[in-house]
Every structure is written in C-alpha cells, then in structure tokens.
CSV table of N, CA, C and O in Angstrom, one decimal:
chain,number,residue,atom,x,y,z
C,1,MET,N,0.8,-1.2,0.0
C,1,MET,CA,0.0,0.0,0.0
C,1,MET,C,0.9,1.2,0.0
C,1,MET,O,1.1,1.9,1.0
C,2,LYS,N,1.5,1.5,-1.1
C,2,LYS,CA,2.5,2.5,-1.3
C,2,LYS,C,2.0,3.9,-0.9
C,2,LYS,O,2.7,4.6,-0.2
C,3,ASN,N,0.8,4.3,-1.3
C,3,ASN,CA,0.4,5.7,-1.1
C,3,ASN,C,-0.4,5.8,0.2
C,3,ASN,O,-0.9,6.8,0.5
C,4,ASN,N,-0.5,4.7,1.0
C,4,ASN,CA,-1.1,4.6,2.3
C,4,ASN,C,-2.6,5.0,2.2
C,4,ASN,O,-3.1,5.6,3.2
C,5,THR,N,-3.3,4.7,1.2
C,5,THR,CA,-4.7,4.9,1.1
C,5,THR,C,-5.4,4.2,2.2
C,5,THR,O,-6.3,4.8,2.8
C,6,PHE,N,-5.0,3.0,2.5
C,6,PHE,CA,-5.7,2.3,3.6
C,6,PHE,C,-5.6,3.0,4.9
C,6,PHE,O,-6.5,3.2,5.6
C,7,GLY,N,-4.4,3.5,5.2
C,7,GLY,CA,-4.2,4.2,6.5
C,7,GLY,C,-5.0,5.5,6.6
C,7,GLY,O,-5.6,5.8,7.6
C,8,LYS,N,-5.1,6.2,5.5
C,8,LYS,CA,-5.9,7.4,5.5
C,8,LYS,C,-7.3,7.1,5.6
C,8,LYS,O,-8.1,7.8,6.4
C,9,ASN,N,-7.8,6.1,4.9
C,9,ASN,CA,-9.2,5.7,5.1
C,9,ASN,C,-9.5,5.2,6.5
C,9,ASN,O,-10.6,5.5,7.0
C,10,LEU,N,-8.6,4.4,7.0
C,10,LEU,CA,-8.9,3.9,8.4
C,10,LEU,C,-8.9,5.1,9.4
C,10,LEU,O,-9.9,5.1,10.2
C,11,ARG,N,-8.0,6.0,9.3
C,11,ARG,CA,-8.0,7.1,10.2
C,11,ARG,C,-9.3,8.0,10.0
C,11,ARG,O,-9.9,8.4,11.0
C,12,SER,N,-9.7,8.2,8.8
C,12,SER,CA,-10.9,8.9,8.5
C,12,SER,C,-12.2,8.3,9.1
C,12,SER,O,-13.0,8.9,9.8
C,13,LEU,N,-12.3,7.0,8.9
C,13,LEU,CA,-13.4,6.2,9.5
C,13,LEU,C,-13.4,6.3,11.0
C,13,LEU,O,-14.4,6.5,11.7
C,14,ARG,N,-12.2,6.0,11.6
C,14,ARG,CA,-12.0,6.0,13.0
C,14,ARG,C,-12.4,7.4,13.6
C,14,ARG,O,-13.2,7.4,14.6
C,15,LEU,N,-12.0,8.4,13.0
C,15,LEU,CA,-12.3,9.8,13.6
C,15,LEU,C,-13.7,10.1,13.4
C,15,LEU,O,-14.3,10.8,14.2
C,16,SER,N,-14.3,9.7,12.2
C,16,SER,CA,-15.7,10.0,12.0
C,16,SER,C,-16.6,9.3,13.0
C,16,SER,O,-17.7,9.8,13.3
C,17,GLU,N,-16.2,8.2,13.5
C,17,GLU,CA,-16.9,7.5,14.5
C,17,GLU,C,-16.5,7.9,16.0
C,17,GLU,O,-17.0,7.3,16.9
C,18,ASN,N,-15.6,8.8,16.0
C,18,ASN,CA,-15.0,9.3,17.3
C,18,ASN,C,-14.5,8.1,18.2
C,18,ASN,O,-14.9,8.0,19.4
C,19,ILE,N,-13.7,7.3,17.6
C,19,ILE,CA,-13.1,6.1,18.3
C,19,ILE,C,-11.6,6.3,18.4
C,19,ILE,O,-10.9,6.7,17.4
C,20,SER,N,-11.1,6.1,19.6
C,20,SER,CA,-9.6,6.2,19.8
C,20,SER,C,-8.9,5.1,19.2
C,20,SER,O,-9.5,4.0,18.9
C,21,GLN,N,-7.6,5.2,19.0
C,21,GLN,CA,-6.8,4.1,18.5
C,21,GLN,C,-6.8,3.0,19.5
C,21,GLN,O,-6.9,1.8,19.1
C,22,ASN,N,-6.8,3.3,20.7
C,22,ASN,CA,-6.9,2.3,21.8
C,22,ASN,C,-8.1,1.5,21.7
C,22,ASN,O,-8.1,0.3,21.8
C,23,LYS,N,-9.3,2.2,21.6
C,23,LYS,CA,-10.6,1.5,21.6
C,23,LYS,C,-10.7,0.6,20.3
C,23,LYS,O,-11.1,-0.5,20.4
C,24,LEU,N,-10.2,1.1,19.2
C,24,LEU,CA,-10.3,0.3,18.0
C,24,LEU,C,-9.4,-0.9,18.1
C,24,LEU,O,-9.8,-2.0,17.7
C,25,GLY,N,-8.2,-0.7,18.6
C,25,GLY,CA,-7.3,-1.8,18.9
C,25,GLY,C,-7.9,-2.9,19.8
C,25,GLY,O,-7.8,-4.1,19.5
C,26,GLU,N,-8.6,-2.5,20.8
C,26,GLU,CA,-9.2,-3.4,21.7
C,26,GLU,C,-10.3,-4.2,21.0
C,26,GLU,O,-10.4,-5.4,21.1
C,27,ASN,N,-11.1,-3.6,20.1
C,27,ASN,CA,-12.1,-4.2,19.4
C,27,ASN,C,-11.6,-5.2,18.3
C,27,ASN,O,-12.3,-6.1,18.0
C,28,LEU,N,-10.4,-4.9,17.9
C,28,LEU,CA,-9.8,-5.8,16.8
C,28,LEU,C,-8.8,-6.8,17.4
C,28,LEU,O,-8.3,-7.6,16.6
C,29,GLY,N,-8.5,-6.6,18.6
C,29,GLY,CA,-7.5,-7.6,19.2
C,29,GLY,C,-6.1,-7.2,18.9
C,29,GLY,O,-5.2,-8.1,18.9
C,30,VAL,N,-5.8,-6.0,18.7
C,30,VAL,CA,-4.4,-5.5,18.5
C,30,VAL,C,-4.2,-4.3,19.5
C,30,VAL,O,-5.1,-3.7,20.0
C,31,CYS,N,-2.9,-3.9,19.6
C,31,CYS,CA,-2.6,-2.8,20.5
C,31,CYS,C,-2.8,-1.5,19.7
C,31,CYS,O,-2.8,-1.5,18.5
C,32,ASN,N,-2.9,-0.4,20.4
C,32,ASN,CA,-3.1,0.9,19.8
C,32,ASN,C,-1.9,1.3,18.9
C,32,ASN,O,-2.1,2.0,17.9
C,33,GLN,N,-0.7,0.9,19.3
C,33,GLN,CA,0.4,1.2,18.4
C,33,GLN,C,0.3,0.5,17.1
C,33,GLN,O,0.7,1.1,16.1
C,34,THR,N,-0.3,-0.6,17.0
C,34,THR,CA,-0.5,-1.3,15.7
C,34,THR,C,-1.4,-0.5,14.8
C,34,THR,O,-1.2,-0.3,13.7
C,35,VAL,N,-2.5,0.0,15.5
C,35,VAL,CA,-3.4,0.9,14.7
C,35,VAL,C,-2.7,2.1,14.2
C,35,VAL,O,-2.9,2.5,13.1
C,36,SER,N,-1.9,2.7,15.1
C,36,SER,CA,-1.1,3.9,14.7
C,36,SER,C,-0.2,3.6,13.5
C,36,SER,O,-0.1,4.3,12.5
C,37,PHE,N,0.5,2.4,13.5
C,37,PHE,CA,1.4,2.0,12.4
C,37,PHE,C,0.6,1.8,11.1
C,37,PHE,O,1.1,2.2,10.1
C,38,TRP,N,-0.6,1.3,11.2
C,38,TRP,CA,-1.4,1.1,10.0
C,38,TRP,C,-1.8,2.5,9.4
C,38,TRP,O,-1.7,2.7,8.2
C,39,GLU,N,-2.1,3.4,10.3
C,39,GLU,CA,-2.6,4.7,9.9
C,39,GLU,C,-1.5,5.5,9.2
C,39,GLU,O,-1.7,6.3,8.3
C,40,ILE,N,-0.2,5.4,9.7
C,40,ILE,CA,0.9,6.1,9.1
C,40,ILE,C,1.6,5.4,8.0
C,40,ILE,O,2.5,5.9,7.4
C,41,GLY,N,1.1,4.1,7.7
C,41,GLY,CA,1.7,3.4,6.6
C,41,GLY,C,2.9,2.6,7.0
C,41,GLY,O,3.6,2.1,6.1
C,42,LYS,N,3.2,2.4,8.3
C,42,LYS,CA,4.4,1.7,8.7
C,42,LYS,C,4.2,0.2,8.6
C,42,LYS,O,5.2,-0.5,8.5
C,43,ARG,N,3.0,-0.2,8.8
C,43,ARG,CA,2.6,-1.6,8.7
C,43,ARG,C,1.3,-1.8,8.0
C,43,ARG,O,0.6,-0.8,7.9
C,44,GLU,N,1.0,-3.0,7.7
C,44,GLU,CA,-0.3,-3.3,7.0
C,44,GLU,C,-0.9,-4.5,7.8
C,44,GLU,O,-0.2,-5.4,8.2
C,45,PRO,N,-2.3,-4.5,7.9
C,45,PRO,CA,-2.9,-5.6,8.5
C,45,PRO,C,-2.9,-6.9,7.7
C,45,PRO,O,-2.8,-6.8,6.4
C,46,ASP,N,-3.0,-8.0,8.3
C,46,ASP,CA,-3.2,-9.3,7.5
C,46,ASP,C,-4.6,-9.3,7.0
C,46,ASP,O,-5.4,-8.5,7.3
C,47,LEU,N,-4.8,-10.3,6.1
C,47,LEU,CA,-6.1,-10.4,5.5
C,47,LEU,C,-7.3,-10.6,6.4
C,47,LEU,O,-8.3,-9.9,6.3
C,48,ASP,N,-7.1,-11.4,7.4
C,48,ASP,CA,-8.2,-11.6,8.4
C,48,ASP,C,-8.5,-10.3,9.2
C,48,ASP,O,-9.7,-10.0,9.4
C,49,THR,N,-7.5,-9.6,9.5
C,49,THR,CA,-7.7,-8.3,10.3
C,49,THR,C,-8.3,-7.3,9.3
C,49,THR,O,-9.2,-6.5,9.8
C,50,LEU,N,-7.9,-7.3,8.1
C,50,LEU,CA,-8.5,-6.4,7.1
C,50,LEU,C,-10.0,-6.6,7.0
C,50,LEU,O,-10.8,-5.7,7.0
C,51,LEU,N,-10.4,-7.9,7.0
C,51,LEU,CA,-11.8,-8.2,6.9
C,51,LEU,C,-12.5,-7.8,8.2
C,51,LEU,O,-13.7,-7.3,8.2
C,52,LYS,N,-11.9,-8.0,9.4
C,52,LYS,CA,-12.5,-7.5,10.6
C,52,LYS,C,-12.7,-6.0,10.6
C,52,LYS,O,-13.7,-5.5,11.1
C,53,ILE,N,-11.7,-5.3,10.1
C,53,ILE,CA,-11.9,-3.8,10.1
C,53,ILE,C,-13.0,-3.4,9.2
C,53,ILE,O,-13.8,-2.5,9.5
C,54,ALA,N,-13.1,-4.0,8.0
C,54,ALA,CA,-14.2,-3.7,7.1
C,54,ALA,C,-15.6,-4.0,7.7
C,54,ALA,O,-16.5,-3.2,7.6
C,55,GLU,N,-15.7,-5.1,8.4
C,55,GLU,CA,-16.9,-5.5,9.1
C,55,GLU,C,-17.2,-4.5,10.3
C,55,GLU,O,-18.3,-4.1,10.4
C,56,TYR,N,-16.2,-4.2,11.0
C,56,TYR,CA,-16.3,-3.3,12.1
C,56,TYR,C,-16.9,-1.9,11.7
C,56,TYR,O,-17.8,-1.4,12.3
C,57,PHE,N,-16.4,-1.4,10.6
C,57,PHE,CA,-16.9,-0.1,10.1
C,57,PHE,C,-18.0,-0.2,9.1
C,57,PHE,O,-18.5,0.8,8.5
C,58,ASN,N,-18.4,-1.5,8.8
C,58,ASN,CA,-19.5,-1.7,7.8
C,58,ASN,C,-19.2,-1.1,6.4
C,58,ASN,O,-20.0,-0.4,5.8
C,59,VAL,N,-18.0,-1.3,6.0
C,59,VAL,CA,-17.5,-0.9,4.7
C,59,VAL,C,-16.9,-2.1,4.0
C,59,VAL,O,-16.6,-3.1,4.6
C,60,SER,N,-16.7,-2.0,2.7
C,60,SER,CA,-16.0,-3.0,1.9
C,60,SER,C,-14.5,-3.0,2.1
C,60,SER,O,-14.0,-1.9,2.3
C,61,VAL,N,-13.9,-4.1,1.8
C,61,VAL,CA,-12.4,-4.1,1.8
C,61,VAL,C,-11.9,-3.2,0.6
C,61,VAL,O,-10.9,-2.5,0.8
C,62,ASP,N,-12.7,-3.2,-0.5
C,62,ASP,CA,-12.3,-2.4,-1.6
C,62,ASP,C,-12.3,-0.9,-1.2
C,62,ASP,O,-11.4,-0.1,-1.6
C,63,PHE,N,-13.3,-0.5,-0.4
C,63,PHE,CA,-13.3,0.9,0.1
C,63,PHE,C,-12.1,1.2,0.9
C,63,PHE,O,-11.4,2.2,0.7
C,64,LEU,N,-11.7,0.3,1.8
C,64,LEU,CA,-10.6,0.5,2.7
C,64,LEU,C,-9.3,0.6,1.9
C,64,LEU,O,-8.4,1.5,2.2
C,65,LEU,N,-9.2,-0.1,0.8
C,65,LEU,CA,-8.0,-0.1,0.0
C,65,LEU,C,-8.0,1.0,-1.1
C,65,LEU,O,-7.1,1.1,-1.9
C,66,GLY,N,-9.1,1.7,-1.2
C,66,GLY,CA,-9.2,2.8,-2.2
C,66,GLY,C,-9.5,2.3,-3.6
C,66,GLY,O,-9.1,3.0,-4.6
C,67,LYS,N,-10.2,1.2,-3.7
C,67,LYS,CA,-10.5,0.6,-5.1
C,67,LYS,C,-11.9,1.0,-5.5
C,67,LYS,O,-12.8,1.1,-4.7
C-alpha cells in the first residue's frame, strides 16, 4: 500500500466514529500502536484483520483499499 490509502481511510473512519486508536485496537484484538502504524503506513494488517476492520466499520475491503 504505497500511497497509504488504507491508512488514510482507516483514520478517517475512526475519527468520523469518534473512536480512539486504543478502543479500535481493543475491538480488533491489537494494540493501539499497531493501529497507529497502520494509519501512518508503517505496517499493514493481515487479510483476516482487514476483513475484521471492514466488518467493524460496515464498509467493503475495496473501500478501505481505495479501489
């Protein structure tokens, strides 16, 4: 995810729902630092986690990835 579209979309969704990185991490079973790394493009979630994120925010994986 070279241009970090995923991270930008994740941050936008999280902020629009007024959810902290810590709370999102708890709901997904990861630490808040992992969420931060996703948002800044330092790391990417695995496929299972990507599906959990899409389900959590009720969006498609395509939307998260900017497709």
